[in-house]
């Protein structure tokens, strides 16, 4: 099969709120295109984990700025998914903890933290063939990405999805999850630096009533059109 791997390559930016399905969808789209998936949320989570370990609060901007300057964060793609390395240590599982999830949005609101991570993110995308998900990819990190998707879903649907992902011994009431998701949306949308907004040239895709496979297929269709245009 000729095509996606052989022709010109494009960059795909997938933005949207927490729980819209971005990472699952982005990973699958990357796999089908033979592209590399970059989960930028994982990078903000790694900084938050490092801050928690150093007892730095999410509101301590100066300390976070110094901390992030000394961190080495690497994303290593692999057959089992992406591994997140913090100063060489595999923190892939630990960055998904609630302690990190509850603080990451505030940590991500500090401009020096964002500046440092955006620099790394742009570096990954230089050679094209990247599917990157986050909040500010289409607007700020890769404004020249050939395909931009803004993936969303209702807060209720997103809370239900998060609920299903939680292990049985860590279940939290759906209402509480929905509240936390709404709080995080607000914080991501209202922050001063690179807030979560849809890029004017991003395609809006609401995944509430769609299966993951349907969402993936739509994005693959859009990417084929963009690939043809890029040739
Ligand atoms: O996608 P996620 O839930 O792993 O993201 C974690 C947090 O990081 C989320 O609250 C918003 C923030 N984030 C961001 O500010 N910019 C990005 N490009 C990606 C994530």
PDB file of N, CA, C and O and ligand atoms in Angstrom, residues 40-41 44-45 96 104-105 108 114 134-137 184 188 191, ligand 1:
ATOM      1  N   UNK A  40       1.244  15.806  25.082  1.00  0.00           N
ATOM      2  CA  UNK A  40       1.843  16.942  25.803  1.00  0.00           C
ATOM      3  C   UNK A  40       1.328  17.046  27.236  1.00  0.00           C
ATOM      4  O   UNK A  40       2.029  17.549  28.111  1.00  0.00           O
ATOM      5  N   UNK A  41       0.105  16.556  27.488  1.00  0.00           N
ATOM      6  CA  UNK A  41      -0.420  16.558  28.865  1.00  0.00           C
ATOM      7  C   UNK A  41       0.500  15.769  29.789  1.00  0.00           C
ATOM      8  O   UNK A  41       0.713  16.131  30.950  1.00  0.00           O
ATOM      9  N   UNK A  44       3.223  17.985  31.131  1.00  0.00           N
ATOM     10  CA  UNK A  44       2.803  18.842  32.249  1.00  0.00           C
ATOM     11  C   UNK A  44       2.607  18.004  33.516  1.00  0.00           C
ATOM     12  O   UNK A  44       2.886  18.448  34.626  1.00  0.00           O
ATOM     13  N   UNK A  45       2.160  16.777  33.328  1.00  0.00           N
ATOM     14  CA  UNK A  45       1.997  15.875  34.479  1.00  0.00           C
ATOM     15  C   UNK A  45       3.361  15.527  35.089  1.00  0.00           C
ATOM     16  O   UNK A  45       3.488  15.437  36.308  1.00  0.00           O
ATOM     17  N   UNK A  96      -0.327   9.560  36.352  1.00  0.00           N
ATOM     18  CA  UNK A  96      -1.800   9.466  36.239  1.00  0.00           C
ATOM     19  C   UNK A  96      -2.481   9.476  37.606  1.00  0.00           C
ATOM     20  O   UNK A  96      -3.697   9.304  37.695  1.00  0.00           O
ATOM     21  N   UNK A 104      -2.321  19.480  38.240  1.00  0.00           N
ATOM     22  CA  UNK A 104      -1.610  19.732  36.980  1.00  0.00           C
ATOM     23  C   UNK A 104      -2.081  20.992  36.261  1.00  0.00           C
ATOM     24  O   UNK A 104      -1.273  21.725  35.680  1.00  0.00           O
ATOM     25  N   UNK A 105      -3.379  21.280  36.325  1.00  0.00           N
ATOM     26  CA  UNK A 105      -3.877  22.432  35.584  1.00  0.00           C
ATOM     27  C   UNK A 105      -3.243  23.722  36.114  1.00  0.00           C
ATOM     28  O   UNK A 105      -2.839  24.603  35.339  1.00  0.00           O
ATOM     29  N   UNK A 108       0.339  23.947  35.099  1.00  0.00           N
ATOM     30  CA  UNK A 108       0.435  24.266  33.663  1.00  0.00           C
ATOM     31  C   UNK A 108       0.073  25.715  33.361  1.00  0.00           C
ATOM     32  O   UNK A 108       0.219  26.166  32.227  1.00  0.00           O
ATOM     33  N   UNK A 114       5.305  26.545  30.749  1.00  0.00           N
ATOM     34  CA  UNK A 114       4.804  26.343  29.388  1.00  0.00           C
ATOM     35  C   UNK A 114       5.904  26.613  28.353  1.00  0.00           C
ATOM     36  O   UNK A 114       6.060  25.889  27.387  1.00  0.00           O
ATOM     37  N   UNK A 134      -3.158  18.007  23.087  1.00  0.00           N
ATOM     38  CA  UNK A 134      -2.964  18.934  24.204  1.00  0.00           C
ATOM     39  C   UNK A 134      -4.104  19.927  24.291  1.00  0.00           C
ATOM     40  O   UNK A 134      -5.267  19.584  24.053  1.00  0.00           O
ATOM     41  N   UNK A 135      -3.757  21.153  24.650  1.00  0.00           N
ATOM     42  CA  UNK A 135      -4.763  22.206  24.781  1.00  0.00           C
ATOM     43  C   UNK A 135      -4.469  23.393  23.858  1.00  0.00           C
ATOM     44  O   UNK A 135      -5.369  24.134  23.489  1.00  0.00           O
ATOM     45  N   UNK A 136      -3.192  23.572  23.563  1.00  0.00           N
ATOM     46  CA  UNK A 136      -2.749  24.770  22.837  1.00  0.00           C
ATOM     47  C   UNK A 136      -1.910  24.387  21.619  1.00  0.00           C
ATOM     48  O   UNK A 136      -1.101  25.183  21.161  1.00  0.00           O
ATOM     49  N   UNK A 137      -2.095  23.182  21.118  1.00  0.00           N
ATOM     50  CA  UNK A 137      -1.225  22.730  20.028  1.00  0.00           C
ATOM     51  C   UNK A 137      -1.544  23.498  18.735  1.00  0.00           C
ATOM     52  O   UNK A 137      -0.649  24.057  18.109  1.00  0.00           O
ATOM     53  N   UNK A 184     -11.636  21.830  36.004  1.00  0.00           N
ATOM     54  CA  UNK A 184     -10.392  21.816  35.238  1.00  0.00           C
ATOM     55  C   UNK A 184     -10.593  22.525  33.887  1.00  0.00           C
ATOM     56  O   UNK A 184      -9.733  23.278  33.445  1.00  0.00           O
ATOM     57  N   UNK A 188      -8.438  25.635  32.677  1.00  0.00           N
ATOM     58  CA  UNK A 188      -7.682  25.582  31.412  1.00  0.00           C
ATOM     59  C   UNK A 188      -8.143  26.677  30.435  1.00  0.00           C
ATOM     60  O   UNK A 188      -7.352  27.216  29.668  1.00  0.00           O
ATOM     61  N   UNK A 191      -7.083  30.534  31.928  1.00  0.00           N
ATOM     62  CA  UNK A 191      -5.738  30.962  32.301  1.00  0.00           C
ATOM     63  C   UNK A 191      -5.225  32.000  31.299  1.00  0.00           C
ATOM     64  O   UNK A 191      -5.645  32.044  30.139  1.00  0.00           O
TER      65      UNK A 191
HETATM   66  O1  LIG B   1      -4.556  15.813  28.834  1.00  0.00           O
HETATM   67  P1  LIG B   1      -4.207  15.694  30.306  1.00  0.00           P
HETATM   68  O2  LIG B   1      -5.406  15.525  31.203  1.00  0.00           O
HETATM   69  O3  LIG B   1      -3.162  14.671  30.583  1.00  0.00           O
HETATM   70  O4  LIG B   1      -3.568  17.122  30.659  1.00  0.00           O
HETATM   71  C1  LIG B   1      -3.153  17.428  31.943  1.00  0.00           C
HETATM   72  C2  LIG B   1      -3.235  18.931  32.196  1.00  0.00           C
HETATM   73  O5  LIG B   1      -2.197  19.587  31.488  1.00  0.00           O
HETATM   74  C3  LIG B   1      -4.534  19.621  31.855  1.00  0.00           C
HETATM   75  O6  LIG B   1      -5.157  20.118  33.014  1.00  0.00           O
HETATM   76  C4  LIG B   1      -4.177  20.780  30.999  1.00  0.00           C
HETATM   77  C5  LIG B   1      -2.689  20.777  30.908  1.00  0.00           C
HETATM   78  N1  LIG B   1      -2.218  20.848  29.534  1.00  0.00           N
HETATM   79  C6  LIG B   1      -1.943  22.082  29.030  1.00  0.00           C
HETATM   80  O7  LIG B   1      -2.123  23.078  29.712  1.00  0.00           O
HETATM   81  N2  LIG B   1      -1.447  22.204  27.767  1.00  0.00           N
HETATM   82  C7  LIG B   1      -1.245  21.116  27.020  1.00  0.00           C
HETATM   83  N3  LIG B   1      -0.755  21.255  25.781  1.00  0.00           N
HETATM   84  C8  LIG B   1      -1.547  19.836  27.510  1.00  0.00           C
HETATM   85  C9  LIG B   1      -2.055  19.731  28.791  1.00  0.00           C
END
